[in-house]
């Protein structure tokens, strides 16, 4: 990893944070060759918070997590967008059995008849998207990772990140996406703490 900054911080090394599949919460590793860089290996959901809070200077993470956990916080700046890795989209899916729902307007009409129960781990982005489409009568339920981990008893909408590979998994779970149901497109980004750069 290389980085050049016009105003390096005094008495402090440059700290990077990378995604790790390790179960260890905080792995740190010094970078060799005399560079004043420390690498932290973190869970993807922690990376945005660590950069935002100034615990680290830079981090690699998906834009979906930046949008969800970084929000409108001006402390985070995109250093490099779309690194052509980990591309996916965050989209709304509903049960295929809902033949009266083919778009967000149909979902809004359904929400006016009864409260929607929405399974997602993207609370903030889901709320913004639903408000944009005039849907206010809903209840969000937390789910684990991926569409297959949704609560089985709830045949309700789901907001999940979907890669091309996982789009098939949505269909396998008898869910369909709306043409106008994409909340955002995501890929790996290099983000930084504005005050530290």
PDB file of C-alpha atoms in Angstrom:
ATOM      1  CA  UNK A   1       0.000   0.000   0.000  1.00  0.00           C
ATOM      2  CA  UNK A   2       1.259   3.468  -0.838  1.00  0.00           C
ATOM      3  CA  UNK A   3       0.041   6.854   0.259  1.00  0.00           C
ATOM      4  CA  UNK A   4       1.431  10.339  -0.076  1.00  0.00           C
ATOM      5  CA  UNK A   5       0.098  13.251   1.961  1.00  0.00           C
ATOM      6  CA  UNK A   6       1.163  16.872   1.829  1.00  0.00           C
ATOM      7  CA  UNK A   7       0.738  17.371   5.581  1.00  0.00           C
ATOM      8  CA  UNK A   8       1.618  14.193   7.493  1.00  0.00           C
ATOM      9  CA  UNK A   9       0.582  14.065  11.122  1.00  0.00           C
ATOM     10  CA  UNK A  10       3.373  14.484  13.657  1.00  0.00           C
ATOM     11  CA  UNK A  11       4.385  11.668  15.996  1.00  0.00           C
ATOM     12  CA  UNK A  12       1.878   9.324  14.465  1.00  0.00           C
ATOM     13  CA  UNK A  13       2.076   6.680  11.815  1.00  0.00           C
ATOM     14  CA  UNK A  14      -0.397   6.461   8.960  1.00  0.00           C
ATOM     15  CA  UNK A  15      -3.045   3.924   9.921  1.00  0.00           C
ATOM     16  CA  UNK A  16      -4.889   1.848   7.346  1.00  0.00           C
ATOM     17  CA  UNK A  17      -7.791  -0.461   7.988  1.00  0.00           C
ATOM     18  CA  UNK A  18      -8.544  -3.454   5.808  1.00  0.00           C
ATOM     19  CA  UNK A  19     -11.351  -5.981   5.788  1.00  0.00           C
ATOM     20  CA  UNK A  20     -10.670  -9.244   7.536  1.00  0.00           C
ATOM     21  CA  UNK A  21     -12.570 -12.502   7.586  1.00  0.00           C
ATOM     22  CA  UNK A  22     -10.880 -13.323  10.867  1.00  0.00           C
ATOM     23  CA  UNK A  23     -13.005 -13.810  13.959  1.00  0.00           C
ATOM     24  CA  UNK A  24     -10.550 -11.692  15.929  1.00  0.00           C
ATOM     25  CA  UNK A  25     -12.016  -8.244  16.550  1.00  0.00           C
ATOM     26  CA  UNK A  26      -8.858  -6.188  16.094  1.00  0.00           C
ATOM     27  CA  UNK A  27      -5.821  -7.479  14.265  1.00  0.00           C
ATOM     28  CA  UNK A  28      -2.942  -5.072  13.814  1.00  0.00           C
ATOM     29  CA  UNK A  29       0.180  -5.539  11.786  1.00  0.00           C
ATOM     30  CA  UNK A  30       3.137  -3.238  11.167  1.00  0.00           C
ATOM     31  CA  UNK A  31       4.119  -2.816   7.529  1.00  0.00           C
ATOM     32  CA  UNK A  32       7.739  -3.680   6.846  1.00  0.00           C
ATOM     33  CA  UNK A  33      10.388  -1.875   4.779  1.00  0.00           C
ATOM     34  CA  UNK A  34      10.663   1.043   7.177  1.00  0.00           C
ATOM     35  CA  UNK A  35       7.310   2.609   6.315  1.00  0.00           C
ATOM     36  CA  UNK A  36       5.554   4.406   9.145  1.00  0.00           C
ATOM     37  CA  UNK A  37       2.291   2.580   8.451  1.00  0.00           C
ATOM     38  CA  UNK A  38       0.193   0.372  10.688  1.00  0.00           C
ATOM     39  CA  UNK A  39      -2.413  -1.953   9.173  1.00  0.00           C
ATOM     40  CA  UNK A  40      -5.535  -2.889  11.114  1.00  0.00           C
ATOM     41  CA  UNK A  41      -7.666  -5.834  10.002  1.00  0.00           C
ATOM     42  CA  UNK A  42     -11.307  -5.207  10.903  1.00  0.00           C
ATOM     43  CA  UNK A  43     -14.817  -6.407  10.192  1.00  0.00           C
ATOM     44  CA  UNK A  44     -16.320  -4.512   7.219  1.00  0.00           C
ATOM     45  CA  UNK A  45     -19.035  -2.876   9.326  1.00  0.00           C
ATOM     46  CA  UNK A  46     -16.433  -1.468  11.739  1.00  0.00           C
ATOM     47  CA  UNK A  47     -14.269   0.148   9.062  1.00  0.00           C
ATOM     48  CA  UNK A  48     -16.566   3.117   8.365  1.00  0.00           C
ATOM     49  CA  UNK A  49     -16.952   3.872  12.076  1.00  0.00           C
ATOM     50  CA  UNK A  50     -13.195   3.680  12.698  1.00  0.00           C
ATOM     51  CA  UNK A  51     -12.464   6.088   9.830  1.00  0.00           C
ATOM     52  CA  UNK A  52     -15.333   8.418  10.787  1.00  0.00           C
ATOM     53  CA  UNK A  53     -14.243   8.541  14.446  1.00  0.00           C
ATOM     54  CA  UNK A  54     -10.585   9.135  13.535  1.00  0.00           C
ATOM     55  CA  UNK A  55      -9.307   5.854  14.986  1.00  0.00           C
ATOM     56  CA  UNK A  56      -7.744   5.171  11.577  1.00  0.00           C
ATOM     57  CA  UNK A  57      -6.835   7.431   8.669  1.00  0.00           C
ATOM     58  CA  UNK A  58      -7.843   5.298   5.679  1.00  0.00           C
ATOM     59  CA  UNK A  59      -9.957   2.234   5.035  1.00  0.00           C
ATOM     60  CA  UNK A  60     -11.116  -0.055   2.246  1.00  0.00           C
ATOM     61  CA  UNK A  61     -14.816  -0.901   2.416  1.00  0.00           C
ATOM     62  CA  UNK A  62     -17.948  -1.127   0.303  1.00  0.00           C
ATOM     63  CA  UNK A  63     -19.868   2.019  -0.570  1.00  0.00           C
ATOM     64  CA  UNK A  64     -23.064   0.417   0.772  1.00  0.00           C
ATOM     65  CA  UNK A  65     -21.502   0.434   4.253  1.00  0.00           C
ATOM     66  CA  UNK A  66     -20.227   4.000   3.818  1.00  0.00           C
ATOM     67  CA  UNK A  67     -23.751   5.127   2.903  1.00  0.00           C
ATOM     68  CA  UNK A  68     -25.324   3.176   5.768  1.00  0.00           C
ATOM     69  CA  UNK A  69     -22.915   3.943   8.615  1.00  0.00           C
ATOM     70  CA  UNK A  70     -21.237   7.136   7.424  1.00  0.00           C
ATOM     71  CA  UNK A  71     -24.407   8.860   6.274  1.00  0.00           C
ATOM     72  CA  UNK A  72     -24.032  12.557   5.610  1.00  0.00           C
ATOM     73  CA  UNK A  73     -21.053  12.805   7.981  1.00  0.00           C
ATOM     74  CA  UNK A  74     -18.516  15.222   6.486  1.00  0.00           C
ATOM     75  CA  UNK A  75     -15.730  13.534   8.484  1.00  0.00           C
ATOM     76  CA  UNK A  76     -15.494  10.859   5.757  1.00  0.00           C
ATOM     77  CA  UNK A  77     -14.078  11.599   2.321  1.00  0.00           C
ATOM     78  CA  UNK A  78     -13.888   9.238  -0.663  1.00  0.00           C
ATOM     79  CA  UNK A  79     -10.204   9.010  -1.567  1.00  0.00           C
ATOM     80  CA  UNK A  80     -10.752   6.577  -4.435  1.00  0.00           C
ATOM     81  CA  UNK A  81     -14.131   5.420  -5.719  1.00  0.00           C
ATOM     82  CA  UNK A  82     -15.072   2.240  -7.524  1.00  0.00           C
ATOM     83  CA  UNK A  83     -12.000   0.064  -7.194  1.00  0.00           C
ATOM     84  CA  UNK A  84     -13.652  -2.516  -9.504  1.00  0.00           C
ATOM     85  CA  UNK A  85     -13.963  -5.051  -6.703  1.00  0.00           C
ATOM     86  CA  UNK A  86     -16.949  -6.279  -4.712  1.00  0.00           C
ATOM     87  CA  UNK A  87     -19.533  -4.711  -7.001  1.00  0.00           C
ATOM     88  CA  UNK A  88     -23.132  -5.165  -5.895  1.00  0.00           C
ATOM     89  CA  UNK A  89     -26.409  -3.308  -5.583  1.00  0.00           C
ATOM     90  CA  UNK A  90     -28.666  -2.692  -2.609  1.00  0.00           C
ATOM     91  CA  UNK A  91     -32.201  -3.428  -3.723  1.00  0.00           C
ATOM     92  CA  UNK A  92     -35.728  -4.206  -2.584  1.00  0.00           C
ATOM     93  CA  UNK A  93     -37.089  -7.699  -3.067  1.00  0.00           C
ATOM     94  CA  UNK A  94     -40.566  -9.041  -2.358  1.00  0.00           C
ATOM     95  CA  UNK A  95     -42.049 -12.551  -2.411  1.00  0.00           C
ATOM     96  CA  UNK A  96     -42.770 -13.820  -5.924  1.00  0.00           C
ATOM     97  CA  UNK A  97     -46.248 -14.711  -4.681  1.00  0.00           C
ATOM     98  CA  UNK A  98     -47.056 -10.986  -4.483  1.00  0.00           C
ATOM     99  CA  UNK A  99     -48.409 -10.810  -8.028  1.00  0.00           C
ATOM    100  CA  UNK A 100     -49.875  -7.346  -7.394  1.00  0.00           C
ATOM    101  CA  UNK A 101     -46.389  -5.904  -6.668  1.00  0.00           C
ATOM    102  CA  UNK A 102     -44.169  -5.193  -9.669  1.00  0.00           C
ATOM    103  CA  UNK A 103     -42.761  -1.762  -8.736  1.00  0.00           C
ATOM    104  CA  UNK A 104     -42.336   0.634  -5.808  1.00  0.00           C
ATOM    105  CA  UNK A 105     -45.715   2.298  -6.516  1.00  0.00           C
ATOM    106  CA  UNK A 106     -47.377  -1.113  -6.095  1.00  0.00           C
ATOM    107  CA  UNK A 107     -45.518  -1.595  -2.806  1.00  0.00           C
ATOM    108  CA  UNK A 108     -46.713   1.831  -1.628  1.00  0.00           C
ATOM    109  CA  UNK A 109     -50.319   0.838  -2.458  1.00  0.00           C
ATOM    110  CA  UNK A 110     -49.878  -2.405  -0.531  1.00  0.00           C
ATOM    111  CA  UNK A 111     -48.461  -0.512   2.473  1.00  0.00           C
ATOM    112  CA  UNK A 112     -51.636   1.601   2.564  1.00  0.00           C
ATOM    113  CA  UNK A 113     -53.689  -1.581   3.060  1.00  0.00           C
ATOM    114  CA  UNK A 114     -51.497  -3.103   5.796  1.00  0.00           C
ATOM    115  CA  UNK A 115     -48.214  -2.387   7.582  1.00  0.00           C
ATOM    116  CA  UNK A 116     -45.158  -3.788   5.815  1.00  0.00           C
ATOM    117  CA  UNK A 117     -42.571  -5.769   7.754  1.00  0.00           C
ATOM    118  CA  UNK A 118     -39.183  -5.221   6.130  1.00  0.00           C
ATOM    119  CA  UNK A 119     -36.174  -7.424   6.811  1.00  0.00           C
ATOM    120  CA  UNK A 120     -32.818  -5.667   6.335  1.00  0.00           C
ATOM    121  CA  UNK A 121     -29.508  -4.778   7.924  1.00  0.00           C
ATOM    122  CA  UNK A 122     -29.526  -1.418   6.087  1.00  0.00           C
ATOM    123  CA  UNK A 123     -31.829   0.596   8.382  1.00  0.00           C
ATOM    124  CA  UNK A 124     -30.781   4.111   7.339  1.00  0.00           C
ATOM    125  CA  UNK A 125     -30.672   3.529   3.588  1.00  0.00           C
ATOM    126  CA  UNK A 126     -33.983   1.639   3.696  1.00  0.00           C
ATOM    127  CA  UNK A 127     -35.718   4.433   5.597  1.00  0.00           C
ATOM    128  CA  UNK A 128     -34.425   7.062   3.150  1.00  0.00           C
ATOM    129  CA  UNK A 129     -35.481   5.008   0.126  1.00  0.00           C
ATOM    130  CA  UNK A 130     -38.942   4.203   1.481  1.00  0.00           C
ATOM    131  CA  UNK A 131     -39.541   7.869   2.365  1.00  0.00           C
ATOM    132  CA  UNK A 132     -38.511   8.853  -1.170  1.00  0.00           C
ATOM    133  CA  UNK A 133     -41.233   6.528  -2.492  1.00  0.00           C
ATOM    134  CA  UNK A 134     -43.894   7.735  -0.048  1.00  0.00           C
ATOM    135  CA  UNK A 135     -43.937   4.574   2.082  1.00  0.00           C
ATOM    136  CA  UNK A 136     -44.315   5.320   5.782  1.00  0.00           C
ATOM    137  CA  UNK A 137     -46.325   2.430   7.253  1.00  0.00           C
ATOM    138  CA  UNK A 138     -43.678  -0.237   7.892  1.00  0.00           C
ATOM    139  CA  UNK A 139     -41.676  -1.992  10.594  1.00  0.00           C
ATOM    140  CA  UNK A 140     -37.986  -2.874  10.049  1.00  0.00           C
ATOM    141  CA  UNK A 141     -36.695  -6.196  11.365  1.00  0.00           C
ATOM    142  CA  UNK A 142     -32.988  -6.983  11.649  1.00  0.00           C
ATOM    143  CA  UNK A 143     -31.572  -9.902   9.689  1.00  0.00           C
ATOM    144  CA  UNK A 144     -28.216 -11.613   9.452  1.00  0.00           C
ATOM    145  CA  UNK A 145     -25.988 -11.635   6.386  1.00  0.00           C
ATOM    146  CA  UNK A 146     -27.620 -12.396   3.055  1.00  0.00           C
ATOM    147  CA  UNK A 147     -31.179 -13.004   1.879  1.00  0.00           C
ATOM    148  CA  UNK A 148     -31.199 -16.641   3.028  1.00  0.00           C
ATOM    149  CA  UNK A 149     -30.905 -15.486   6.652  1.00  0.00           C
ATOM    150  CA  UNK A 150     -34.208 -13.569   6.619  1.00  0.00           C
ATOM    151  CA  UNK A 151     -36.867 -14.560   9.175  1.00  0.00           C
ATOM    152  CA  UNK A 152     -38.641 -17.533   7.621  1.00  0.00           C
ATOM    153  CA  UNK A 153     -42.067 -16.733   9.088  1.00  0.00           C
ATOM    154  CA  UNK A 154     -42.086 -13.320   7.451  1.00  0.00           C
ATOM    155  CA  UNK A 155     -43.020 -13.398   3.761  1.00  0.00           C
ATOM    156  CA  UNK A 156     -42.342  -9.678   3.482  1.00  0.00           C
ATOM    157  CA  UNK A 157     -40.077  -7.243   1.608  1.00  0.00           C
ATOM    158  CA  UNK A 158     -36.351  -7.418   2.097  1.00  0.00           C
ATOM    159  CA  UNK A 159     -33.652  -4.818   1.406  1.00  0.00           C
ATOM    160  CA  UNK A 160     -30.379  -6.595   0.750  1.00  0.00           C
ATOM    161  CA  UNK A 161     -27.089  -6.125  -1.077  1.00  0.00           C
ATOM    162  CA  UNK A 162     -27.033  -8.308  -4.162  1.00  0.00           C
ATOM    163  CA  UNK A 163     -24.179  -9.206  -6.469  1.00  0.00           C
ATOM    164  CA  UNK A 164     -24.806 -10.922  -9.800  1.00  0.00           C
ATOM    165  CA  UNK A 165     -23.963 -14.190  -8.083  1.00  0.00           C
ATOM    166  CA  UNK A 166     -26.422 -13.519  -5.245  1.00  0.00           C
ATOM    167  CA  UNK A 167     -29.256 -12.398  -7.539  1.00  0.00           C
ATOM    168  CA  UNK A 168     -29.787 -16.112  -8.147  1.00  0.00           C
ATOM    169  CA  UNK A 169     -30.027 -16.624  -4.373  1.00  0.00           C
ATOM    170  CA  UNK A 170     -32.853 -14.091  -4.218  1.00  0.00           C
ATOM    171  CA  UNK A 171     -34.754 -16.131  -6.797  1.00  0.00           C
ATOM    172  CA  UNK A 172     -33.948 -19.344  -4.910  1.00  0.00           C
ATOM    173  CA  UNK A 173     -35.557 -17.747  -1.840  1.00  0.00           C
ATOM    174  CA  UNK A 174     -38.607 -16.940  -3.992  1.00  0.00           C
ATOM    175  CA  UNK A 175     -37.943 -13.198  -3.991  1.00  0.00           C
ATOM    176  CA  UNK A 176     -38.167 -10.830  -6.947  1.00  0.00           C
ATOM    177  CA  UNK A 177     -36.552  -7.419  -7.415  1.00  0.00           C
ATOM    178  CA  UNK A 178     -38.309  -4.312  -8.700  1.00  0.00           C
ATOM    179  CA  UNK A 179     -36.940  -2.480 -11.765  1.00  0.00           C
ATOM    180  CA  UNK A 180     -37.132   0.745  -9.720  1.00  0.00           C
ATOM    181  CA  UNK A 181     -36.158  -0.899  -6.422  1.00  0.00           C
ATOM    182  CA  UNK A 182     -32.399  -0.261  -6.433  1.00  0.00           C
ATOM    183  CA  UNK A 183     -31.365   1.813  -3.412  1.00  0.00           C
ATOM    184  CA  UNK A 184     -27.749   2.198  -4.538  1.00  0.00           C
ATOM    185  CA  UNK A 185     -24.912   0.654  -6.546  1.00  0.00           C
ATOM    186  CA  UNK A 186     -21.866  -0.311  -4.520  1.00  0.00           C
ATOM    187  CA  UNK A 187     -18.261  -1.374  -4.944  1.00  0.00           C
ATOM    188  CA  UNK A 188     -15.066  -1.237  -2.913  1.00  0.00           C
ATOM    189  CA  UNK A 189     -13.969   2.332  -2.003  1.00  0.00           C
ATOM    190  CA  UNK A 190     -10.908   3.775  -0.322  1.00  0.00           C
ATOM    191  CA  UNK A 191     -12.197   6.214   2.304  1.00  0.00           C
ATOM    192  CA  UNK A 192     -10.363   8.577   4.622  1.00  0.00           C
ATOM    193  CA  UNK A 193     -10.859  10.761   7.660  1.00  0.00           C
ATOM    194  CA  UNK A 194     -11.042  14.324   6.324  1.00  0.00           C
ATOM    195  CA  UNK A 195      -9.284  15.866   9.334  1.00  0.00           C
ATOM    196  CA  UNK A 196      -6.364  13.422   9.079  1.00  0.00           C
ATOM    197  CA  UNK A 197      -5.628  13.844   5.366  1.00  0.00           C
TER     198      UNK A 197
END
